[in-house]
Short mmCIF file of C-alpha atoms and ligand atoms in Angstrom, two decimals:
data_model
loop_
_atom_site.label_atom_id
_atom_site.label_comp_id
_atom_site.label_asym_id
_atom_site.label_seq_id
_atom_site.Cartn_x
_atom_site.Cartn_y
_atom_site.Cartn_z
CA MET V 5 0.00 0.00 0.00
CA THR V 6 1.39 3.39 -0.94
CA GLU V 7 0.51 6.11 1.51
CA LYS V 8 1.09 9.81 1.22
CA ARG V 9 4.11 11.14 3.10
CA LEU V 10 3.25 13.43 6.00
CA TYR V 11 5.15 16.49 7.12
CA ASN V 12 7.11 14.88 9.92
CA PHE V 13 7.86 17.20 12.84
CA SER V 14 9.32 14.40 14.98
CA ALA V 15 12.17 15.36 17.31
CA GLY V 16 14.09 12.21 16.38
CA PRO V 17 14.55 9.97 14.57
CA ALA V 18 13.44 12.67 12.23
CA VAL V 19 12.76 13.82 8.71
CA LEU V 20 15.32 13.07 5.97
CA PRO V 21 15.55 14.69 2.53
CA VAL V 22 13.27 12.88 0.08
CA SER V 23 16.05 12.76 -2.50
CA VAL V 24 18.20 10.87 0.00
CA LEU V 25 15.43 8.35 0.64
CA GLU V 26 14.98 7.91 -3.10
CA THR V 27 18.67 7.22 -3.59
CA ILE V 28 18.63 4.67 -0.77
CA ARG V 29 15.63 2.99 -2.39
CA ASP V 30 17.21 2.99 -5.85
CA GLN V 31 20.50 1.59 -4.56
CA MET V 32 19.09 -0.78 -1.98
CA LEU V 33 19.36 -4.02 -3.96
CA CYS V 34 22.53 -3.19 -5.80
CA LEU V 35 24.94 -0.47 -4.82
CA PRO V 36 26.51 0.84 -8.04
CA GLY V 37 29.66 -1.08 -8.88
CA CYS V 38 29.06 -3.51 -6.05
CA GLY V 39 26.59 -6.22 -7.10
CA ALA V 40 25.15 -6.27 -3.58
CA SER V 41 23.34 -4.07 -1.08
CA ILE V 42 25.07 -1.65 1.26
CA LEU V 43 23.56 -3.86 3.98
CA GLU V 44 25.46 -6.90 2.72
CA ILE V 45 29.01 -5.80 1.98
CA SER V 46 32.09 -6.02 4.17
CA HIS V 47 33.21 -2.92 5.97
CA ARG V 48 36.70 -3.87 4.71
CA SER V 49 35.60 -3.94 1.05
CA LYS V 50 37.09 -1.23 -1.12
CA GLN V 51 33.56 -0.04 -1.94
CA PHE V 52 32.64 0.55 1.68
CA ILE V 53 36.00 2.07 2.55
CA ALA V 54 35.39 4.56 -0.28
CA ILE V 55 31.90 5.35 1.05
CA GLN V 56 33.18 5.97 4.55
CA GLU V 57 36.05 8.11 3.27
CA GLN V 58 33.66 10.12 1.12
CA THR V 59 31.30 10.71 4.03
CA LYS V 60 34.23 11.83 6.15
CA GLN V 61 35.58 14.15 3.45
CA ARG V 62 32.15 15.71 2.94
CA LEU V 63 31.86 16.43 6.67
CA ILE V 64 35.40 17.86 6.64
CA ARG V 65 34.50 20.16 3.73
CA LEU V 66 31.10 21.21 5.10
CA LEU V 67 32.41 22.00 8.58
CA LYS V 68 35.91 23.04 7.47
CA VAL V 69 37.32 20.56 9.99
CA PRO V 70 40.98 21.53 10.52
CA ALA V 71 43.83 19.00 10.34
CA THR V 72 44.13 19.22 14.13
CA HIS V 73 40.88 17.25 14.49
CA GLU V 74 39.82 13.68 13.73
CA VAL V 75 36.34 12.61 12.56
CA LEU V 76 35.08 9.34 14.06
CA PHE V 77 31.96 7.30 13.33
CA LEU V 78 30.82 5.46 16.45
CA GLN V 79 27.77 3.69 17.85
CA GLY V 80 25.88 3.96 21.10
CA GLY V 81 24.23 7.31 20.41
CA ALA V 82 24.82 10.57 22.22
CA ARG V 83 24.08 8.84 25.52
CA LEU V 84 27.21 6.74 25.20
CA GLN V 85 29.16 9.94 24.53
CA PHE V 86 27.95 11.27 27.90
CA SER V 87 30.02 8.42 29.36
CA MET V 88 32.86 8.25 26.83
CA VAL V 89 33.70 11.94 27.11
CA ALA V 90 34.10 11.59 30.87
CA MET V 91 35.86 8.21 30.72
CA ASN V 92 38.46 9.53 28.28
CA LEU V 93 38.94 13.10 29.47
CA LEU V 94 37.98 13.10 33.16
CA ARG V 95 38.85 9.70 34.64
CA GLY V 96 42.16 10.14 36.45
CA PHE V 97 42.42 13.85 35.59
CA ASN V 98 43.53 16.16 38.38
CA ALA V 99 40.81 18.81 38.01
CA PRO V 100 37.03 18.64 37.67
CA ALA V 101 34.97 18.84 34.51
CA GLN V 102 32.56 21.75 34.27
CA TYR V 103 29.04 21.49 32.89
CA VAL V 104 26.61 24.13 31.69
CA VAL V 105 23.19 22.55 32.12
CA THR V 106 20.60 24.22 29.93
CA GLY V 107 18.09 21.38 29.63
CA SER V 108 17.27 17.70 30.01
CA TRP V 109 20.16 16.38 27.92
CA GLY V 110 22.76 18.40 29.76
CA LYS V 111 21.38 17.05 33.03
CA TYR V 112 21.71 13.46 31.80
CA ALA V 113 25.26 14.19 30.65
CA VAL V 114 26.16 15.34 34.17
CA GLY V 115 24.68 12.17 35.64
CA GLU V 116 27.01 9.98 33.57
CA ALA V 117 30.09 12.19 34.08
CA LYS V 118 29.71 12.03 37.89
CA LYS V 119 30.36 8.30 37.70
CA GLU V 120 33.83 9.04 36.32
CA GLY V 121 35.10 11.94 38.37
CA ALA V 122 34.52 15.35 39.89
CA VAL V 123 31.95 17.51 38.15
CA GLU V 124 31.13 21.18 38.72
CA VAL V 125 27.84 22.42 37.36
CA ILE V 126 28.54 26.09 36.69
CA TYR V 127 25.11 26.90 35.28
CA ASP V 128 21.81 25.10 35.83
CA GLY V 129 18.66 26.49 34.29
CA SER V 130 16.24 24.18 36.12
CA SER V 131 14.78 26.95 38.31
CA HIS V 132 13.07 28.49 35.26
CA GLY V 133 12.26 25.18 33.55
CA TYR V 134 15.31 25.41 31.28
CA SER V 135 13.83 28.29 29.32
CA GLN V 136 16.95 30.47 29.34
CA LEU V 137 20.61 30.22 28.39
CA PRO V 138 23.50 31.93 30.16
CA LYS V 139 25.64 34.33 28.19
CA PRO V 140 29.29 33.30 27.72
CA GLY V 141 30.54 35.85 30.29
CA GLU V 142 27.93 34.83 32.89
CA VAL V 143 29.61 31.59 33.90
CA ARG V 144 33.04 31.17 35.45
CA VAL V 145 35.08 28.69 33.44
CA ARG V 146 38.31 27.46 35.06
CA SER V 147 41.30 27.27 32.81
CA ASP V 148 42.48 24.04 34.47
CA ALA V 149 39.14 22.21 34.06
CA ALA V 150 39.26 18.76 32.45
CA TYR V 151 36.81 20.26 29.95
CA LEU V 152 33.69 22.39 29.74
CA HIS V 153 30.57 20.62 28.46
CA LEU V 154 27.70 22.37 26.68
CA THR V 155 24.58 21.21 24.88
CA SER V 156 24.29 23.42 21.81
CA ASN V 157 20.57 22.79 21.34
CA GLU V 158 18.31 21.44 24.06
CA THR V 159 15.94 19.37 21.97
CA ILE V 160 13.23 18.98 24.59
CA GLN V 161 13.00 22.56 25.86
CA GLY V 162 13.81 24.24 22.52
CA ILE V 163 16.67 26.56 23.50
CA GLN V 164 19.85 26.90 21.48
CA PHE V 165 23.19 28.68 21.58
CA GLN V 166 23.53 30.56 18.30
CA GLU V 167 27.22 31.38 18.71
CA ASP V 168 30.44 29.50 19.32
CA TRP V 169 31.97 29.71 22.78
CA GLN V 170 35.65 30.25 23.37
CA VAL V 171 36.89 28.93 26.71
CA PRO V 172 40.33 28.43 28.28
CA CYS V 173 39.94 24.63 28.63
CA PRO V 174 38.85 21.96 26.12
CA LEU V 175 35.29 22.70 25.03
CA VAL V 176 33.04 19.67 24.54
CA VAL V 177 29.67 20.14 22.90
CA ASP V 178 26.71 17.85 22.36
CA CYS V 179 25.38 18.95 18.95
CA SER V 180 23.03 16.01 18.54
CA SER V 181 19.99 18.00 17.53
CA ASP V 182 21.65 20.77 15.55
CA PHE V 183 24.69 19.17 13.91
CA MET V 184 25.37 20.97 10.60
CA TYR V 185 22.47 23.42 10.95
CA ARG V 186 25.05 26.20 10.47
CA PRO V 187 28.84 26.48 10.06
CA LEU V 188 30.74 25.76 13.26
CA ASP V 189 34.26 26.93 14.11
CA ILE V 190 35.62 23.48 14.92
CA SER V 191 39.00 24.93 15.94
CA LYS V 192 37.33 26.28 19.11
CA TYR V 193 36.21 22.81 20.21
CA GLY V 194 37.93 19.87 21.87
CA ILE V 195 35.10 17.49 21.04
CA VAL V 196 31.94 17.96 18.98
CA TYR V 197 29.62 14.97 19.09
CA ALA V 198 26.22 14.22 17.61
CA CYS V 199 23.99 11.23 17.18
CA ALA V 200 22.81 11.31 13.57
CA GLN V 201 19.10 10.72 13.93
CA LYS V 202 18.01 14.29 14.60
CA ASN V 203 19.62 16.43 11.93
CA ALA V 204 22.08 14.33 9.96
CA GLY V 205 21.00 10.78 9.20
CA PRO V 206 19.48 7.63 10.67
CA ALA V 207 19.76 6.19 14.16
CA GLY V 208 22.82 4.01 14.70
CA VAL V 209 25.73 6.29 13.89
CA THR V 210 27.25 8.95 16.11
CA VAL V 211 29.84 11.43 14.85
CA VAL V 212 32.66 12.47 17.15
CA ILE V 213 35.03 15.23 16.01
CA ILE V 214 37.94 15.27 18.42
CA ARG V 215 41.08 17.39 18.70
CA LYS V 216 43.94 14.96 18.19
CA ASP V 217 46.01 15.99 21.20
CA LEU V 218 43.14 15.01 23.50
CA LEU V 219 43.52 11.41 22.35
CA ASP V 220 46.63 11.20 24.56
CA ARG V 221 44.48 11.52 27.64
CA SER V 222 42.63 8.22 27.20
CA SER V 223 43.80 5.54 29.59
CA ASP V 224 44.83 2.14 28.20
CA SER V 225 42.78 0.55 30.97
CA LEU V 226 39.52 1.63 29.32
CA PRO V 227 37.48 -1.07 27.58
CA GLY V 228 38.68 -1.06 23.96
CA TYR V 229 35.49 0.21 22.37
CA LEU V 230 35.24 3.08 24.84
CA ASN V 231 38.73 4.42 24.09
CA TYR V 232 38.69 7.17 21.44
CA ARG V 233 42.32 6.45 20.57
CA ASN V 234 41.49 2.99 19.23
CA HIS V 235 38.86 4.42 16.89
CA ALA V 236 41.19 7.19 15.72
CA GLN V 237 44.11 4.81 15.11
CA GLU V 238 41.93 2.43 13.10
CA ASP V 239 40.03 5.14 11.20
CA SER V 240 36.69 4.10 12.78
CA MET V 241 37.30 0.46 11.83
CA TRP V 242 38.47 -0.78 15.23
CA ASN V 243 35.36 -2.91 15.05
CA THR V 244 32.58 -3.04 12.45
CA PRO V 245 31.36 0.52 12.04
CA PRO V 246 27.66 1.34 11.51
CA THR V 247 27.94 0.94 7.75
CA PHE V 248 24.38 1.79 6.73
CA GLY V 249 24.29 4.91 8.90
CA ILE V 250 27.61 6.12 7.49
CA TYR V 251 26.31 5.58 3.96
CA VAL V 252 23.10 7.55 4.66
CA MET V 253 24.97 10.30 6.44
CA GLY V 254 27.16 10.58 3.35
CA LEU V 255 24.05 11.06 1.21
CA VAL V 256 22.73 13.72 3.60
CA ALA V 257 26.10 15.49 3.44
CA GLN V 258 26.03 15.28 -0.36
CA TRP V 259 22.55 16.85 -0.29
CA LEU V 260 23.87 19.64 1.95
CA GLU V 261 26.79 20.29 -0.39
CA GLU V 262 25.19 19.92 -3.79
CA THR V 263 21.47 20.70 -3.36
CA ILE V 264 21.51 23.18 -0.50
CA GLY V 265 24.90 24.72 -1.29
CA GLY V 266 26.69 24.36 2.05
CA LEU V 267 26.12 25.29 5.67
CA ASP V 268 25.84 29.06 5.21
CA ALA V 269 22.95 28.45 2.83
CA MET V 270 21.47 25.87 5.22
CA HIS V 271 21.71 28.36 8.07
CA ARG V 272 19.80 31.01 6.11
CA ILE V 273 17.05 28.50 5.30
CA ASN V 274 16.85 27.43 8.94
CA GLN V 275 16.63 31.05 10.09
CA GLU V 276 13.82 31.66 7.65
CA LYS V 277 11.83 28.56 8.68
CA ALA V 278 12.20 29.38 12.38
CA ARG V 279 11.26 33.01 11.76
CA LEU V 280 7.99 31.89 10.15
CA VAL V 281 7.03 29.70 13.12
CA TYR V 282 8.00 32.20 15.83
CA GLU V 283 6.28 35.08 14.06
CA ALA V 284 3.09 33.01 13.94
CA MET V 285 3.41 32.37 17.68
CA ASP V 286 3.99 36.04 18.39
CA ARG V 287 1.02 37.14 16.25
CA HIS V 288 -1.25 35.22 18.62
CA PRO V 289 0.25 35.58 22.09
CA ARG V 290 -2.95 34.59 23.84
CA MET V 291 -3.09 31.29 21.97
CA TYR V 292 0.59 30.34 21.77
CA GLN V 293 2.91 30.82 24.69
CA GLY V 294 6.52 30.04 23.88
CA HIS V 295 8.57 28.04 26.38
CA ALA V 296 11.93 29.65 25.55
CA ARG V 297 13.01 33.17 26.36
CA ILE V 298 12.83 34.98 23.04
CA ARG V 299 16.53 35.50 22.48
CA ASP V 300 17.30 31.86 23.33
CA ARG V 301 14.78 30.31 20.94
CA SER V 302 15.97 27.29 19.01
CA LEU V 303 15.98 27.24 15.22
CA MET V 304 15.48 23.47 15.41
CA ASN V 305 12.75 22.81 17.99
CA ALA V 306 10.01 25.40 18.55
CA THR V 307 8.15 24.72 21.81
CA TYR V 308 4.91 26.39 22.83
CA LYS V 309 1.79 25.85 24.86
CA LEU V 310 -1.86 26.54 24.17
CA PRO V 311 -4.10 27.79 27.01
CA ASN V 312 -5.44 24.33 27.97
CA ASP V 313 -5.38 20.61 27.11
CA GLU V 314 -8.64 20.82 25.21
CA LEU V 315 -7.29 23.43 22.78
CA GLU V 316 -4.01 21.56 22.50
CA ASN V 317 -5.78 18.35 21.55
CA ALA V 318 -7.98 20.21 19.07
CA PHE V 319 -4.86 21.79 17.54
CA LEU V 320 -3.16 18.40 17.21
CA ALA V 321 -6.31 16.91 15.64
CA GLU V 322 -6.45 19.74 13.07
CA ALA V 323 -2.75 19.27 12.37
CA LYS V 324 -3.27 15.58 11.75
CA LYS V 325 -6.00 16.33 9.21
CA LEU V 326 -3.55 18.55 7.30
CA GLY V 327 -0.85 15.87 7.31
CA LEU V 328 1.28 17.57 9.98
CA ASP V 329 2.65 14.78 12.14
CA SER V 330 4.39 14.36 15.53
CA LEU V 331 3.79 17.85 16.88
CA LYS V 332 3.04 16.80 20.44
CA GLY V 333 5.59 18.19 22.88
CA HIS V 334 7.83 16.08 25.11
CA ARG V 335 5.95 14.90 28.19
CA SER V 336 8.26 16.84 30.52
CA VAL V 337 7.45 20.20 28.89
CA GLY V 338 4.00 19.54 27.43
CA GLY V 339 2.40 21.62 24.72
CA ILE V 340 3.55 21.56 21.13
CA ARG V 341 7.04 20.94 19.78
CA ALA V 342 7.65 21.59 16.11
CA SER V 343 11.02 20.12 15.15
CA ILE V 344 12.06 21.89 11.97
CA TYR V 345 15.40 20.29 11.22
CA ASN V 346 17.47 20.83 8.07
CA ALA V 347 15.39 18.41 6.01
CA MET V 348 11.96 19.85 6.93
CA PRO V 349 10.76 21.48 3.72
CA ILE V 350 9.62 25.09 3.95
CA GLU V 351 6.22 23.94 2.60
CA GLY V 352 5.70 21.95 5.82
CA VAL V 353 6.51 25.02 7.88
CA GLN V 354 4.18 27.20 5.80
CA LEU V 355 1.34 24.72 6.32
CA LEU V 356 1.97 24.70 10.07
CA VAL V 357 1.94 28.52 10.12
CA GLN V 358 -1.36 28.56 8.22
CA LEU V 359 -2.82 26.19 10.79
CA MET V 360 -1.53 28.35 13.65
CA ASP V 361 -3.09 31.47 12.16
CA ASN V 362 -6.42 29.85 11.32
CA PHE V 363 -6.70 28.04 14.62
CA ALA V 364 -5.97 31.15 16.65
CA THR V 365 -8.55 33.15 14.69
CA GLN V 366 -11.23 30.46 15.02
CA HIS V 367 -10.72 30.04 18.73
CA ALA V 368 -10.13 33.69 19.63
C1 PLP M 411 18.50 12.87 21.27
C2 PLP M 411 19.57 13.53 22.03
C3 PLP M 411 20.45 12.80 22.84
C4 PLP M 411 20.35 11.31 23.02
O1 PLP M 411 20.70 10.64 21.84
P1 PLP M 411 20.71 9.04 21.79
O2 PLP M 411 21.23 8.77 20.41
O3 PLP M 411 19.31 8.58 21.98
O4 PLP M 411 21.62 8.56 22.85
C5 PLP M 411 21.44 13.50 23.49
N1 PLP M 411 21.57 14.83 23.37
C6 PLP M 411 20.74 15.56 22.62
C7 PLP M 411 20.92 17.04 22.54
C8 PLP M 411 19.71 14.93 21.92
O5 PLP M 411 18.87 15.66 21.18
#
């Protein structure tokens, strides 16, 4: 049965470019030059090695990754990075790691890091429901810290840092829900990590971009898989890498390069899509109350509440009729969450905005 595709506002796994899905479909039985599916070939085959290398080179070009940094393709999602970052950079280190906690994911990251060593939380936005970010100067970063950890976009609350931080210790950032939404100055970061399934590909692959000198910190006593150095030395082939995810991420990166025209162009599109949604919210302040402080609003996840459950359910029912899917907010925040990642077409956003306007007028 062929069904119509909906506009998928899911927070993750999330929307992918249709052209990428079409390529996967067309190549599924027989990868060009291969005589077999991407799902069937050895990670040591020359075809797969070329795919992985191409994916890596595309990420290096898109993000202008400097030669000082290594790009790794791992498994275990961002949650495993909460542990791996601390195991590799904090375990046995003589100063604490510092965390800026701006939402649910940052809080989970702290929970895992505490198992490995001393952690200082230098900002915690829980008192206002994680609706606000600190400004770079507002927190005191120690120069001797093991690292400073940030979450660039808090997917659940919908708040996002729009600028790069510069700190006097290694800067580690969880970019899971906004990886490649704009250019990033990788030289300012010790580690950038992101699970793919929000903004960059399917579930199953996690990108870690790590400054090479930090690899020296990993202790040989770590379990092999959990040691970044092993993955760097073996070019992400220490064990079988997530081959399908790497292939799809390569197609997404190709789409970013060749169809979108790079990350500056992607950023402008994302700013435009977010502007449309937030302007619709602000036109009807009695119907839509944003969760985030205005200047901290996320370009990726727009979160807002309606005055009561009844209106919220009516809004979701109307959305469903229009083919707008997965708009219900996370249970911890409630309300509506529109995830408008890179691959969400502007037409989906325009339809959502039409619904917001019409609904607010009808129920004024
Ligand atoms: C989804 C998400 C995670 C968790 O990712 P998993 O792949 O499920 O481990 C962590 N951080 C952020 C910011 C996320 O959006």
